[in-house]
Every structure is written in structure tokens, then in C-alpha cells.
PDB file of C-alpha atoms and ligand atoms in Angstrom:
ATOM      1  CA  MET P   1      -6.537  -6.148 -43.160  1.00  0.00           C
ATOM      2  CA  VAL P   2      -7.506  -6.368 -39.680  1.00  0.00           C
ATOM      3  CA  LYS P   3      -5.087  -7.580 -37.088  1.00  0.00           C
ATOM      4  CA  SER P   4      -5.928  -8.650 -34.339  1.00  0.00           C
ATOM      5  CA  PHE P   5      -4.311  -8.941 -30.590  1.00  0.00           C
ATOM      6  CA  ARG P   6      -4.590 -11.278 -27.815  1.00  0.00           C
ATOM      7  CA  SER P   7      -3.811  -8.472 -25.101  1.00  0.00           C
ATOM      8  CA  LYS P   8      -2.133 -10.400 -21.936  1.00  0.00           C
ATOM      9  CA  LEU P   9      -4.534  -9.272 -19.210  1.00  0.00           C
ATOM     10  CA  THR P  10      -4.471  -7.492 -15.387  1.00  0.00           C
ATOM     11  CA  GLY P  11      -6.274  -5.303 -13.517  1.00  0.00           C
ATOM     12  CA  VAL P  12      -7.992  -4.400 -10.196  1.00  0.00           C
ATOM     13  CA  PHE P  13     -11.129  -6.008  -8.516  1.00  0.00           C
ATOM     14  CA  GLY P  14     -12.757  -3.404  -6.410  1.00  0.00           C
ATOM     15  CA  TYR P  15     -16.130  -1.684  -5.511  1.00  0.00           C
ATOM     16  CA  PRO P  16     -16.373   1.111  -5.867  1.00  0.00           C
ATOM     17  CA  VAL P  17     -12.966   1.286  -8.131  1.00  0.00           C
ATOM     18  CA  ASP P  18     -13.900   4.563  -9.791  1.00  0.00           C
ATOM     19  CA  GLU P  19     -10.553   6.787  -9.749  1.00  0.00           C
ATOM     20  CA  ASN P  20      -8.213   3.902  -9.015  1.00  0.00           C
ATOM     21  CA  PRO P  21      -4.982   5.896  -9.838  1.00  0.00           C
ATOM     22  CA  THR P  22      -2.888   2.361 -10.591  1.00  0.00           C
ATOM     23  CA  ILE P  23      -4.328   1.984 -13.697  1.00  0.00           C
ATOM     24  CA  VAL P  24      -2.557   5.112 -15.370  1.00  0.00           C
ATOM     25  CA  MET P  25       0.648   3.822 -14.284  1.00  0.00           C
ATOM     26  CA  GLN P  26       0.638   0.118 -15.101  1.00  0.00           C
ATOM     27  CA  GLU P  27      -0.808   1.396 -18.370  1.00  0.00           C
ATOM     28  CA  ALA P  28       1.954   3.798 -19.015  1.00  0.00           C
ATOM     29  CA  ALA P  29       4.350   1.499 -18.095  1.00  0.00           C
ATOM     30  CA  PHE P  30       3.342  -1.619 -20.608  1.00  0.00           C
ATOM     31  CA  GLN P  31       3.282   1.108 -23.344  1.00  0.00           C
ATOM     32  CA  ALA P  32       6.500   2.289 -22.892  1.00  0.00           C
ATOM     33  CA  ALA P  33       7.766  -0.944 -22.953  1.00  0.00           C
ATOM     34  CA  GLY P  34       5.972  -2.185 -26.036  1.00  0.00           C
ATOM     35  CA  LEU P  35       3.721  -4.714 -23.889  1.00  0.00           C
ATOM     36  CA  ASP P  36       0.585  -5.552 -25.629  1.00  0.00           C
ATOM     37  CA  TRP P  37      -0.359  -5.744 -22.055  1.00  0.00           C
ATOM     38  CA  ARG P  38      -3.995  -4.280 -20.567  1.00  0.00           C
ATOM     39  CA  TYR P  39      -4.714  -3.412 -17.031  1.00  0.00           C
ATOM     40  CA  LEU P  40      -8.685  -3.282 -16.474  1.00  0.00           C
ATOM     41  CA  THR P  41     -10.354  -1.405 -13.632  1.00  0.00           C
ATOM     42  CA  LEU P  42     -13.183  -3.840 -12.896  1.00  0.00           C
ATOM     43  CA  LEU P  43     -16.594  -3.407 -10.505  1.00  0.00           C
ATOM     44  CA  VAL P  44     -16.722  -6.387  -8.319  1.00  0.00           C
ATOM     45  CA  LYS P  45     -19.236  -6.626  -5.810  1.00  0.00           C
ATOM     46  CA  PRO P  46     -18.335  -8.413  -2.803  1.00  0.00           C
ATOM     47  CA  GLU P  47     -21.316 -11.703  -3.360  1.00  0.00           C
ATOM     48  CA  ASP P  48     -19.514 -11.811  -7.113  1.00  0.00           C
ATOM     49  CA  LEU P  49     -16.076 -12.118  -5.921  1.00  0.00           C
ATOM     50  CA  PRO P  50     -15.765 -16.033  -5.917  1.00  0.00           C
ATOM     51  CA  ALA P  51     -17.060 -15.839  -9.367  1.00  0.00           C
ATOM     52  CA  ALA P  52     -14.337 -13.083 -10.499  1.00  0.00           C
ATOM     53  CA  VAL P  53     -11.354 -15.210  -9.616  1.00  0.00           C
ATOM     54  CA  GLN P  54     -13.213 -18.324 -11.175  1.00  0.00           C
ATOM     55  CA  GLY P  55     -13.575 -15.428 -14.473  1.00  0.00           C
ATOM     56  CA  MET P  56      -9.898 -14.706 -13.792  1.00  0.00           C
ATOM     57  CA  ARG P  57      -9.210 -18.109 -14.283  1.00  0.00           C
ATOM     58  CA  ALA P  58     -11.218 -18.796 -17.110  1.00  0.00           C
ATOM     59  CA  MET P  59     -10.343 -15.483 -19.197  1.00  0.00           C
ATOM     60  CA  ASN P  60      -6.284 -16.183 -18.392  1.00  0.00           C
ATOM     61  CA  PHE P  61      -5.835 -13.096 -16.653  1.00  0.00           C
ATOM     62  CA  ASP P  62      -1.766 -12.596 -15.546  1.00  0.00           C
ATOM     63  CA  GLY P  63      -2.949 -11.201 -12.488  1.00  0.00           C
ATOM     64  CA  ILE P  64      -5.090  -8.750 -10.212  1.00  0.00           C
ATOM     65  CA  ASN P  65      -5.090  -6.306  -7.739  1.00  0.00           C
ATOM     66  CA  LEU P  66      -7.771  -5.730  -4.718  1.00  0.00           C
ATOM     67  CA  THR P  67      -8.791  -2.981  -3.353  1.00  0.00           C
ATOM     68  CA  ILE P  68     -11.039  -2.552  -0.404  1.00  0.00           C
ATOM     69  CA  PRO P  69     -13.105  -4.497   0.469  1.00  0.00           C
ATOM     70  CA  HIS P  70     -11.800  -7.947  -1.360  1.00  0.00           C
ATOM     71  CA  LYS P  71      -8.596  -7.991  -0.167  1.00  0.00           C
ATOM     72  CA  THR P  72      -8.743 -10.694   2.951  1.00  0.00           C
ATOM     73  CA  ALA P  73     -12.136 -12.139   1.349  1.00  0.00           C
ATOM     74  CA  ILE P  74     -10.299 -13.628  -1.822  1.00  0.00           C
ATOM     75  CA  ILE P  75      -7.855 -15.449   0.558  1.00  0.00           C
ATOM     76  CA  PRO P  76      -9.605 -18.716   0.193  1.00  0.00           C
ATOM     77  CA  LEU P  77     -10.343 -18.128  -3.227  1.00  0.00           C
ATOM     78  CA  LEU P  78      -6.543 -18.487  -3.954  1.00  0.00           C
ATOM     79  CA  ASP P  79      -4.480 -21.552  -4.263  1.00  0.00           C
ATOM     80  CA  GLU P  80      -1.501 -20.217  -2.127  1.00  0.00           C
ATOM     81  CA  ILE P  81      -0.544 -16.781  -0.283  1.00  0.00           C
ATOM     82  CA  THR P  82       2.880 -15.596   0.453  1.00  0.00           C
ATOM     83  CA  GLU P  83       4.174 -15.579   4.187  1.00  0.00           C
ATOM     84  CA  SER P  84       4.336 -11.288   4.389  1.00  0.00           C
ATOM     85  CA  ALA P  85       0.473 -12.184   3.375  1.00  0.00           C
ATOM     86  CA  GLU P  86      -0.470 -14.117   5.465  1.00  0.00           C
ATOM     87  CA  LEU P  87       1.038 -12.084   8.168  1.00  0.00           C
ATOM     88  CA  ILE P  88      -0.909  -9.091   7.091  1.00  0.00           C
ATOM     89  CA  GLY P  89      -3.783 -11.123   6.638  1.00  0.00           C
ATOM     90  CA  ALA P  90      -4.595  -9.061   3.544  1.00  0.00           C
ATOM     91  CA  VAL P  91      -3.744  -9.494  -0.562  1.00  0.00           C
ATOM     92  CA  ASN P  92      -3.428  -6.617  -3.172  1.00  0.00           C
ATOM     93  CA  THR P  93      -1.804  -8.377  -5.642  1.00  0.00           C
ATOM     94  CA  VAL P  94      -2.301 -12.012  -6.967  1.00  0.00           C
ATOM     95  CA  TYR P  95      -0.238 -13.415 -10.064  1.00  0.00           C
ATOM     96  CA  ARG P  96      -0.517 -16.792 -11.648  1.00  0.00           C
ATOM     97  CA  ASP P  97       2.642 -19.393 -11.280  1.00  0.00           C
ATOM     98  CA  GLU P  98       1.255 -21.457 -14.353  1.00  0.00           C
ATOM     99  CA  ASP P  99      -2.020 -22.556 -13.290  1.00  0.00           C
ATOM    100  CA  LYS P 100      -1.895 -21.417  -9.587  1.00  0.00           C
ATOM    101  CA  LEU P 101      -3.134 -18.037  -8.225  1.00  0.00           C
ATOM    102  CA  ILE P 102      -0.819 -16.704  -5.686  1.00  0.00           C
ATOM    103  CA  GLY P 103      -1.745 -14.068  -3.637  1.00  0.00           C
ATOM    104  CA  THR P 104       0.750 -11.387  -2.158  1.00  0.00           C
ATOM    105  CA  ASN P 105       0.816  -8.133  -0.566  1.00  0.00           C
ATOM    106  CA  THR P 106       3.047  -5.086  -2.138  1.00  0.00           C
ATOM    107  CA  ASP P 107       1.818  -2.460  -0.339  1.00  0.00           C
ATOM    108  CA  GLY P 108       3.920  -2.759   2.760  1.00  0.00           C
ATOM    109  CA  LYS P 109       7.261  -4.097  -0.103  1.00  0.00           C
ATOM    110  CA  GLY P 110       6.647  -0.683  -1.981  1.00  0.00           C
ATOM    111  CA  PHE P 111       6.987   1.082   1.366  1.00  0.00           C
ATOM    112  CA  VAL P 112       9.824  -0.257   2.165  1.00  0.00           C
ATOM    113  CA  GLU P 113      11.465  -0.460  -1.509  1.00  0.00           C
ATOM    114  CA  GLY P 114      10.811   3.549  -1.546  1.00  0.00           C
ATOM    115  CA  MET P 115      12.576   4.060   1.924  1.00  0.00           C
ATOM    116  CA  LYS P 116      15.733   2.078   0.787  1.00  0.00           C
ATOM    117  CA  GLN P 117      15.564   4.060  -2.615  1.00  0.00           C
ATOM    118  CA  ARG P 118      15.775   7.567  -0.735  1.00  0.00           C
ATOM    119  CA  GLY P 119      18.569   5.809   1.045  1.00  0.00           C
ATOM    120  CA  ILE P 120      17.162   5.268   4.352  1.00  0.00           C
ATOM    121  CA  ASP P 121      18.160   1.812   6.221  1.00  0.00           C
ATOM    122  CA  LEU P 122      15.046   0.209   8.352  1.00  0.00           C
ATOM    123  CA  LYS P 123      17.379  -1.794  10.070  1.00  0.00           C
ATOM    124  CA  GLY P 124      17.512  -0.757  13.668  1.00  0.00           C
ATOM    125  CA  LYS P 125      15.302   2.254  13.471  1.00  0.00           C
ATOM    126  CA  HIS P 126      12.423   3.132  15.634  1.00  0.00           C
ATOM    127  CA  LEU P 127       9.330   3.321  14.392  1.00  0.00           C
ATOM    128  CA  VAL P 128       5.919   4.677  15.111  1.00  0.00           C
ATOM    129  CA  ILE P 129       2.642   4.652  12.852  1.00  0.00           C
ATOM    130  CA  LEU P 130      -0.471   5.935  13.040  1.00  0.00           C
ATOM    131  CA  GLY P 131      -3.169   4.018  11.815  1.00  0.00           C
ATOM    132  CA  ALA P 132      -3.570   0.078  12.184  1.00  0.00           C
ATOM    133  CA  GLY P 133      -5.969  -0.418   9.119  1.00  0.00           C
ATOM    134  CA  GLY P 134      -4.698  -2.707   5.964  1.00  0.00           C
ATOM    135  CA  ALA P 135      -2.152   0.083   4.843  1.00  0.00           C
ATOM    136  CA  GLY P 136      -0.790   0.143   8.482  1.00  0.00           C
ATOM    137  CA  ARG P 137      -0.472  -3.248   8.818  1.00  0.00           C
ATOM    138  CA  ALA P 138       1.296  -3.787   5.384  1.00  0.00           C
ATOM    139  CA  VAL P 139       3.872  -1.146   6.456  1.00  0.00           C
ATOM    140  CA  ALA P 140       4.576  -2.704   9.725  1.00  0.00           C
ATOM    141  CA  VAL P 141       4.692  -6.045   8.915  1.00  0.00           C
ATOM    142  CA  GLU P 142       7.244  -5.308   6.080  1.00  0.00           C
ATOM    143  CA  SER P 143       9.226  -3.058   8.186  1.00  0.00           C
ATOM    144  CA  ALA P 144       9.596  -5.747  11.181  1.00  0.00           C
ATOM    145  CA  LEU P 145      10.541  -8.075   8.447  1.00  0.00           C
ATOM    146  CA  ALA P 146      13.240  -5.450   7.036  1.00  0.00           C
ATOM    147  CA  GLY P 147      14.828  -5.172  10.238  1.00  0.00           C
ATOM    148  CA  CYS P 148      13.659  -1.573  12.175  1.00  0.00           C
ATOM    149  CA  SER P 149      13.797  -2.490  15.692  1.00  0.00           C
ATOM    150  CA  SER P 150      11.162  -1.026  17.117  1.00  0.00           C
ATOM    151  CA  ILE P 151       7.580  -0.005  16.456  1.00  0.00           C
ATOM    152  CA  SER P 152       4.943   2.163  18.446  1.00  0.00           C
ATOM    153  CA  ILE P 153       1.517   1.355  16.833  1.00  0.00           C
ATOM    154  CA  ILE P 154      -1.386   4.663  17.425  1.00  0.00           C
ATOM    155  CA  ASN P 155      -4.809   3.783  16.725  1.00  0.00           C
ATOM    156  CA  ARG P 156      -7.946   4.927  17.536  1.00  0.00           C
ATOM    157  CA  ASN P 157      -9.508   1.540  17.540  1.00  0.00           C
ATOM    158  CA  ALA P 158      -8.076  -0.233  20.275  1.00  0.00           C
ATOM    159  CA  ASP P 159      -8.765  -3.608  19.212  1.00  0.00           C
ATOM    160  CA  ARG P 160      -7.154  -3.347  15.472  1.00  0.00           C
ATOM    161  CA  GLY P 161      -3.927  -1.664  17.486  1.00  0.00           C
ATOM    162  CA  GLN P 162      -3.445  -4.076  20.071  1.00  0.00           C
ATOM    163  CA  SER P 163      -3.881  -7.420  17.601  1.00  0.00           C
ATOM    164  CA  LEU P 164      -1.232  -5.529  15.365  1.00  0.00           C
ATOM    165  CA  ARG P 165       1.161  -5.023  18.531  1.00  0.00           C
ATOM    166  CA  ASP P 166       0.683  -8.649  19.563  1.00  0.00           C
ATOM    167  CA  LEU P 167       1.342  -9.771  15.201  1.00  0.00           C
ATOM    168  CA  LEU P 168       4.670  -7.896  15.471  1.00  0.00           C
ATOM    169  CA  ASN P 169       5.768  -9.208  18.905  1.00  0.00           C
ATOM    170  CA  LYS P 170       4.905 -13.006  18.023  1.00  0.00           C
ATOM    171  CA  LYS P 171       5.978 -13.670  14.428  1.00  0.00           C
ATOM    172  CA  THR P 172       8.766 -10.926  14.104  1.00  0.00           C
ATOM    173  CA  ASP P 173      11.785  -9.641  15.855  1.00  0.00           C
ATOM    174  CA  CYS P 174      10.711  -6.266  16.193  1.00  0.00           C
ATOM    175  CA  GLN P 175       9.152  -5.088  19.404  1.00  0.00           C
ATOM    176  CA  ALA P 176       6.279  -3.459  18.988  1.00  0.00           C
ATOM    177  CA  ASP P 177       4.043  -1.297  21.326  1.00  0.00           C
ATOM    178  CA  PHE P 178       0.913   0.289  21.430  1.00  0.00           C
ATOM    179  CA  ILE P 179      -0.892   3.625  22.686  1.00  0.00           C
ATOM    180  CA  PRO P 180      -4.304   4.673  22.463  1.00  0.00           C
ATOM    181  CA  TRP P 181      -5.032   7.431  20.471  1.00  0.00           C
ATOM    182  CA  ALA P 182      -6.479   9.910  22.415  1.00  0.00           C
ATOM    183  CA  ASP P 183      -7.085  13.890  21.339  1.00  0.00           C
ATOM    184  CA  GLY P 184      -3.472  14.952  20.802  1.00  0.00           C
ATOM    185  CA  VAL P 185      -1.925  11.775  21.194  1.00  0.00           C
ATOM    186  CA  ARG P 186       1.886  12.517  22.041  1.00  0.00           C
ATOM    187  CA  ILE P 187       4.294  10.920  19.532  1.00  0.00           C
ATOM    188  CA  PRO P 188       7.029   9.176  21.635  1.00  0.00           C
ATOM    189  CA  ALA P 189      10.830  10.068  19.953  1.00  0.00           C
ATOM    190  CA  CYS P 190      11.804   8.083  17.363  1.00  0.00           C
ATOM    191  CA  ASP P 191      13.269   7.853  13.749  1.00  0.00           C
ATOM    192  CA  ILE P 192      10.717   7.938  11.605  1.00  0.00           C
ATOM    193  CA  LEU P 193       7.153   8.925  11.832  1.00  0.00           C
ATOM    194  CA  ILE P 194       4.505   7.514   9.650  1.00  0.00           C
ATOM    195  CA  ASN P 195       0.461   8.427   8.640  1.00  0.00           C
ATOM    196  CA  ALA P 196      -1.004   5.474   7.815  1.00  0.00           C
ATOM    197  CA  THR P 197      -4.049   6.537   8.533  1.00  0.00           C
ATOM    198  CA  SER P 198      -6.633   7.967   6.026  1.00  0.00           C
ATOM    199  CA  VAL P 199      -7.262  11.488   7.562  1.00  0.00           C
ATOM    200  CA  GLY P 200      -5.866  13.996   4.534  1.00  0.00           C
ATOM    201  CA  LEU P 201      -6.616  12.365   1.955  1.00  0.00           C
ATOM    202  CA  TYR P 202      -8.384  13.896  -0.601  1.00  0.00           C
ATOM    203  CA  PRO P 203     -10.580  15.955  -0.374  1.00  0.00           C
ATOM    204  CA  ASP P 204      -9.764  15.705   3.761  1.00  0.00           C
ATOM    205  CA  LYS P 205      -8.066  19.052   4.493  1.00  0.00           C
ATOM    206  CA  ASN P 206      -7.246  17.573   7.980  1.00  0.00           C
ATOM    207  CA  TYR P 207      -4.294  16.290   9.525  1.00  0.00           C
ATOM    208  CA  PRO P 208      -4.192  13.359  12.589  1.00  0.00           C
ATOM    209  CA  ASP P 209      -4.796  14.483  16.091  1.00  0.00           C
ATOM    210  CA  ILE P 210      -1.812  14.753  17.412  1.00  0.00           C
ATOM    211  CA  ARG P 211       0.424  16.629  19.631  1.00  0.00           C
ATOM    212  CA  LEU P 212       2.497  18.286  16.205  1.00  0.00           C
ATOM    213  CA  ASP P 213       5.086  20.148  18.520  1.00  0.00           C
ATOM    214  CA  ASP P 214       6.311  16.312  19.521  1.00  0.00           C
ATOM    215  CA  ILE P 215       7.771  16.311  15.854  1.00  0.00           C
ATOM    216  CA  LYS P 216      11.533  17.340  15.978  1.00  0.00           C
ATOM    217  CA  PRO P 217      13.872  19.314  13.619  1.00  0.00           C
ATOM    218  CA  GLY P 218      15.379  16.408  11.495  1.00  0.00           C
ATOM    219  CA  MET P 219      12.472  13.636  12.001  1.00  0.00           C
ATOM    220  CA  ILE P 220      11.559  11.747   9.254  1.00  0.00           C
ATOM    221  CA  VAL P 221       7.975  11.937   8.492  1.00  0.00           C
ATOM    222  CA  GLN P 222       5.917  10.008   5.924  1.00  0.00           C
ATOM    223  CA  ASP P 223       2.637  10.297   4.655  1.00  0.00           C
ATOM    224  CA  ILE P 224       1.479   7.281   2.818  1.00  0.00           C
ATOM    225  CA  ILE P 225      -1.900   9.340   1.284  1.00  0.00           C
ATOM    226  CA  PRO P 226      -0.577   9.772  -2.320  1.00  0.00           C
ATOM    227  CA  ASN P 227      -3.328  12.475  -3.025  1.00  0.00           C
ATOM    228  CA  PRO P 228      -2.467  15.588  -2.589  1.00  0.00           C
ATOM    229  CA  ALA P 229       1.094  14.724  -2.450  1.00  0.00           C
ATOM    230  CA  ILE P 230       1.904  17.336   0.010  1.00  0.00           C
ATOM    231  CA  THR P 231      -1.092  16.422   3.283  1.00  0.00           C
ATOM    232  CA  PRO P 232      -2.348  18.877   5.634  1.00  0.00           C
ATOM    233  CA  PHE P 233       0.191  16.341   7.992  1.00  0.00           C
ATOM    234  CA  LEU P 234       3.230  16.913   5.586  1.00  0.00           C
ATOM    235  CA  LYS P 235       2.879  20.575   5.988  1.00  0.00           C
ATOM    236  CA  GLU P 236       2.410  20.692   9.701  1.00  0.00           C
ATOM    237  CA  ALA P 237       5.859  18.189  10.052  1.00  0.00           C
ATOM    238  CA  GLN P 238       7.951  20.645   7.813  1.00  0.00           C
ATOM    239  CA  LYS P 239       6.715  23.615   9.710  1.00  0.00           C
ATOM    240  CA  ARG P 240       8.262  21.982  12.607  1.00  0.00           C
ATOM    241  CA  GLY P 241      11.501  21.334  10.274  1.00  0.00           C
ATOM    242  CA  ALA P 242      10.742  17.566   9.957  1.00  0.00           C
ATOM    243  CA  VAL P 243      11.893  15.792   6.744  1.00  0.00           C
ATOM    244  CA  ILE P 244       9.200  14.881   4.615  1.00  0.00           C
ATOM    245  CA  TYR P 245       7.829  12.198   2.119  1.00  0.00           C
ATOM    246  CA  ASP P 246       4.766  11.673   0.119  1.00  0.00           C
ATOM    247  CA  GLY P 247       2.758   8.174  -0.418  1.00  0.00           C
ATOM    248  CA  LEU P 248       3.310   8.918  -4.475  1.00  0.00           C
ATOM    249  CA  ALA P 249       6.975   6.731  -4.377  1.00  0.00           C
ATOM    250  CA  MET P 250       5.068   3.835  -2.125  1.00  0.00           C
ATOM    251  CA  LEU P 251       2.213   3.510  -4.549  1.00  0.00           C
ATOM    252  CA  VAL P 252       4.978   3.388  -7.451  1.00  0.00           C
ATOM    253  CA  TYR P 253       7.015   0.507  -5.907  1.00  0.00           C
ATOM    254  CA  GLN P 254       4.253  -1.259  -4.983  1.00  0.00           C
ATOM    255  CA  GLY P 255       2.831  -0.886  -8.240  1.00  0.00           C
ATOM    256  CA  ALA P 256       6.446  -1.913  -9.427  1.00  0.00           C
ATOM    257  CA  ILE P 257       6.705  -5.004  -7.812  1.00  0.00           C
ATOM    258  CA  ALA P 258       2.912  -5.757  -8.877  1.00  0.00           C
ATOM    259  CA  TYR P 259       3.850  -5.151 -12.879  1.00  0.00           C
ATOM    260  CA  LYS P 260       7.023  -7.692 -12.204  1.00  0.00           C
ATOM    261  CA  LEU P 261       5.582 -10.420 -10.941  1.00  0.00           C
ATOM    262  CA  TRP P 262       2.831 -10.120 -13.671  1.00  0.00           C
ATOM    263  CA  THR P 263       4.990  -9.955 -16.564  1.00  0.00           C
ATOM    264  CA  GLY P 264       8.917 -10.618 -15.426  1.00  0.00           C
ATOM    265  CA  ALA P 265      10.318  -7.840 -16.257  1.00  0.00           C
ATOM    266  CA  GLU P 266      11.243  -4.348 -14.660  1.00  0.00           C
ATOM    267  CA  PRO P 267       9.102  -1.312 -15.615  1.00  0.00           C
ATOM    268  CA  SER P 268      10.185   2.137 -15.804  1.00  0.00           C
ATOM    269  CA  ILE P 269      10.029   3.711 -12.550  1.00  0.00           C
ATOM    270  CA  GLU P 270       9.993   7.073 -14.436  1.00  0.00           C
ATOM    271  CA  VAL P 271       7.219   6.464 -16.342  1.00  0.00           C
ATOM    272  CA  MET P 272       5.301   5.096 -13.685  1.00  0.00           C
ATOM    273  CA  LYS P 273       5.548   8.514 -11.622  1.00  0.00           C
ATOM    274  CA  GLN P 274       5.030  10.615 -14.362  1.00  0.00           C
ATOM    275  CA  ALA P 275       1.628   9.159 -15.288  1.00  0.00           C
ATOM    276  CA  LEU P 276       0.642   9.350 -11.260  1.00  0.00           C
ATOM    277  CA  ALA P 277       1.931  12.917 -11.431  1.00  0.00           C
ATOM    278  CA  GLU P 278      -0.112  13.857 -13.800  1.00  0.00           C
ATOM    279  CA  ALA P 279      -3.322  11.532 -12.637  1.00  0.00           C
ATOM    280  CA  PHE P 280      -3.283  13.709  -9.250  1.00  0.00           C
ATOM    281  CA  ALA P 281      -2.139  17.059 -11.316  1.00  0.00           C
TER     282      ALA P 281
HETATM  283  P1  NDP Z   1      -8.430   1.042   6.167  1.00  0.00           P
HETATM  284  O1  NDP Z   1      -9.906   1.663   6.244  1.00  0.00           O
HETATM  285  O2  NDP Z   1      -8.026  -0.227   6.578  1.00  0.00           O
HETATM  286  O3  NDP Z   1      -7.616   1.864   7.828  1.00  0.00           O
HETATM  287  C1  NDP Z   1      -7.478   3.336   7.998  1.00  0.00           C
HETATM  288  C2  NDP Z   1      -7.087   3.559   9.121  1.00  0.00           C
HETATM  289  O4  NDP Z   1      -7.159   5.178   9.364  1.00  0.00           O
HETATM  290  C3  NDP Z   1      -7.390   2.937  10.161  1.00  0.00           C
HETATM  291  O5  NDP Z   1      -6.592   2.790  11.324  1.00  0.00           O
HETATM  292  C4  NDP Z   1      -8.155   3.586  11.108  1.00  0.00           C
HETATM  293  O6  NDP Z   1      -8.062   3.570  12.399  1.00  0.00           O
HETATM  294  C5  NDP Z   1      -7.464   5.490  10.616  1.00  0.00           C
HETATM  295  N1  NDP Z   1      -8.265   6.303  11.093  1.00  0.00           N
HETATM  296  C6  NDP Z   1      -9.564   6.731   9.936  1.00  0.00           C
HETATM  297  N2  NDP Z   1      -9.897   7.843   9.974  1.00  0.00           N
HETATM  298  C7  NDP Z   1      -9.605   8.440  11.272  1.00  0.00           C
HETATM  299  C8  NDP Z   1      -9.586   9.532  12.284  1.00  0.00           C
HETATM  300  N3  NDP Z   1     -10.412  10.831  12.241  1.00  0.00           N
HETATM  301  N4  NDP Z   1      -8.304   9.411  13.213  1.00  0.00           N
HETATM  302  C9  NDP Z   1      -7.731   8.441  13.554  1.00  0.00           C
HETATM  303  N5  NDP Z   1      -7.464   7.162  12.842  1.00  0.00           N
HETATM  304  C10 NDP Z   1      -8.548   7.882  11.849  1.00  0.00           C
HETATM  305  O7  NDP Z   1      -7.817   1.863   4.574  1.00  0.00           O
HETATM  306  P2  NDP Z   1      -6.101   1.669   4.503  1.00  0.00           P
HETATM  307  O8  NDP Z   1      -5.475   1.152   5.525  1.00  0.00           O
HETATM  308  O9  NDP Z   1      -6.122   0.926   3.346  1.00  0.00           O
HETATM  309  O10 NDP Z   1      -5.487   3.031   3.650  1.00  0.00           O
HETATM  310  C11 NDP Z   1      -5.248   4.586   4.983  1.00  0.00           C
HETATM  311  C12 NDP Z   1      -4.733   5.317   4.023  1.00  0.00           C
HETATM  312  O11 NDP Z   1      -3.517   5.047   3.221  1.00  0.00           O
HETATM  313  C13 NDP Z   1      -5.845   5.543   2.820  1.00  0.00           C
HETATM  314  O12 NDP Z   1      -5.339   7.060   2.377  1.00  0.00           O
HETATM  315  C14 NDP Z   1      -4.914   5.046   1.575  1.00  0.00           C
HETATM  316  O13 NDP Z   1      -5.400   5.976   0.627  1.00  0.00           O
HETATM  317  C15 NDP Z   1      -3.586   5.428   1.504  1.00  0.00           C
HETATM  318  N6  NDP Z   1      -2.845   3.727   0.959  1.00  0.00           N
HETATM  319  C16 NDP Z   1      -1.813   4.463   0.215  1.00  0.00           C
HETATM  320  C17 NDP Z   1      -0.740   3.471  -0.444  1.00  0.00           C
HETATM  321  C18 NDP Z   1      -0.101   3.987  -1.254  1.00  0.00           C
HETATM  322  O14 NDP Z   1       1.136   2.830  -1.995  1.00  0.00           O
HETATM  323  N7  NDP Z   1       0.601   4.847  -1.019  1.00  0.00           N
HETATM  324  C19 NDP Z   1      -1.304   1.590  -0.146  1.00  0.00           C
HETATM  325  C20 NDP Z   1      -2.629   2.055   0.531  1.00  0.00           C
HETATM  326  C21 NDP Z   1      -3.061   2.729   0.748  1.00  0.00           C
HETATM  327  P3  NDP Z   1      -9.682   2.790  13.181  1.00  0.00           P
HETATM  328  O15 NDP Z   1      -8.841   1.708  13.299  1.00  0.00           O
HETATM  329  O16 NDP Z   1      -9.604   3.084  14.622  1.00  0.00           O
HETATM  330  O17 NDP Z   1     -10.648   3.097  12.578  1.00  0.00           O
END
């Protein structure tokens, strides 16, 4: 007898989307929960995004992730976006509310949840964030909404850095300042230093060009790059006595938040972590 399934569909729209690690953790989580859901990796060229979103509606996808370059371009194609996605100016996750497609951003929420799971409360903390690209903006906005008191943004491109500073100062209760990125830039005293640049992402072997001796023993240093887990930057921070955290937790929790929005259920965090660890091994 032939048994046919009507799988529930999710996936990621990207261009290109090769080697996207989210597929392995989402599919592993569906399987572990016994859900007949699929997470597809779909190459969508920028000019085809409106047709792809129409296709998503027509084929009853329950949700989708977006990667570069679609995170901003998708916004006018959706029915609604959440408040934090509006502040961040980018959507990485779309979910369905009956016939409506709603855009949100789980990257920064994944960062905040990763910190919470390690027992770190962001309330009242001073953060220094290297980078003001999509991920840097998401981490900064969600950290500000989670109650951190001040954020220093350090970015090469001054316009991007200043616009993030202005956004935080205008729209959140967090006090933000911008430090232009010069060679060997000094890091102000802080509770948590975060690398949200792409410097050190596999196969790059560099670390951000900052004054490393400003990293003090006991300082929390987080690299949001998930691959490799221990980046050249984290190795340097560890040599200086910092408490280091890799980008895997953020990746897992941003995916877990999306999974819950799609299915309504909590995924197995352990299964997702294991699937990612194997993918990056
Ligand atoms: P973007 O392209 O939007 O931003 C890249 C950022 O890196 C910009 O701030 C850019 O500065 C900075 N940058 C790049 N090269 C250098 C350099 N040589 N020196 C100083 N700064 C540099 O990318 P995303 O924000 O989307 O991603 C950034 C990183 O975050 C990636 O490595 C990605 O893997 C990781 N990430 C991790 C996630 C997780 O869940 N763990 C989720 C999303 C992203 P400028 O503005 O001056 O060009």
C-alpha cells in the first residue's frame, strides 16, 4: 500500500543558501518530536522574492527564514511585522497567523535567550558591540529592550554605526554611543564585549582589529559567529582571562524561537545543539 504524506512546510529563502546550517537543526528537531514537517533550503534570487512569497502563500508554508539579501526586501511583501523587527529593520523569520504572514526577527532574541540560559541577566549591563550589520543591530535592539543600561557601538562604516546609536537612543531606554573603528581601536571598560562582525567566520582566520589588551580577566566575551565555535577572537580573549561564549547558543535559540512560532511547540534544544555540533564538526 502506498502511504502519502501532506508534510507541513517551512524553509529558508536565500541567495545563495548553500551550507545553511539551520536546515540540520530544524529537521532534527521535527524528527525528534515525531512531526511530519520539512525545512527546505530554497534558492530565491532577489528579483524573484515577490513571486516566492506568493508561492509560499499558495503552497501553505507555515513559515520561512530569510537570509541575506532578503531580510529587508521581504518587509513590504508581508501582512504585518513585529515591533522589534520594525526597530531592527530586518525580518529573519516569517510565521503564519491564519491567512496572515507575519515577519519577526529572532536573531537578537536568540542572543538574549542564550545569555539568560547561562544565568546572565542583561539588566543594567554595559555592552560593547563590534559591528552594526544586520546581526549587530538585532543584538543591540533586543539587548536594549531586555534592559541593558548602555551600549557602545564600534563599526567601520560610520553611517551604519551612527544610525544604530541614534535608533537605540530614540526608541529605547538604553544609552548608546558610537566609537569609530580605527586600527587597534580601544575597548571601553564594559561587562560584555560582543563580536557581531563577520571577521573570523570560517574560513577567515583573522580577529577584529581592536586593542586586545583592553580585554580584562573576568570580562564576558561573546562571539556570535557559530562556525568555528572557538574563533580566533575567542582564543585571544581566553588568553587574557575572559569568560568566553561561542555563537552556537544564539543560533540554536533563534532557531528554537522560530520553531515555536511555526509549530506552537517547544523543540528539543539538546537535539538542535547536537545536530549543529555534528554539522560543524
Ligand atoms: P552583515 O554583512 O550585515 O554585517 C557585517 C558586519 O561586519 C558589519 O558591521 C561590517 O562592518 C563588519 N565587518 C566586516 N568585515 C570587517 C572588518 N574586516 N573589520 C571590521 N568590521 C568588519 O552581516 P550580519 O550582521 O548578518 O552577520 C555578521 C556575523 O554574525 C556573521 O559572521 C554571521 O555568521 C553572524 N551571525 C550569527 C548568528 C547566530 O545566530 N549566531 C545570526 C546571524 C549572524 P561595516 O558596516 O563597516 O561594513
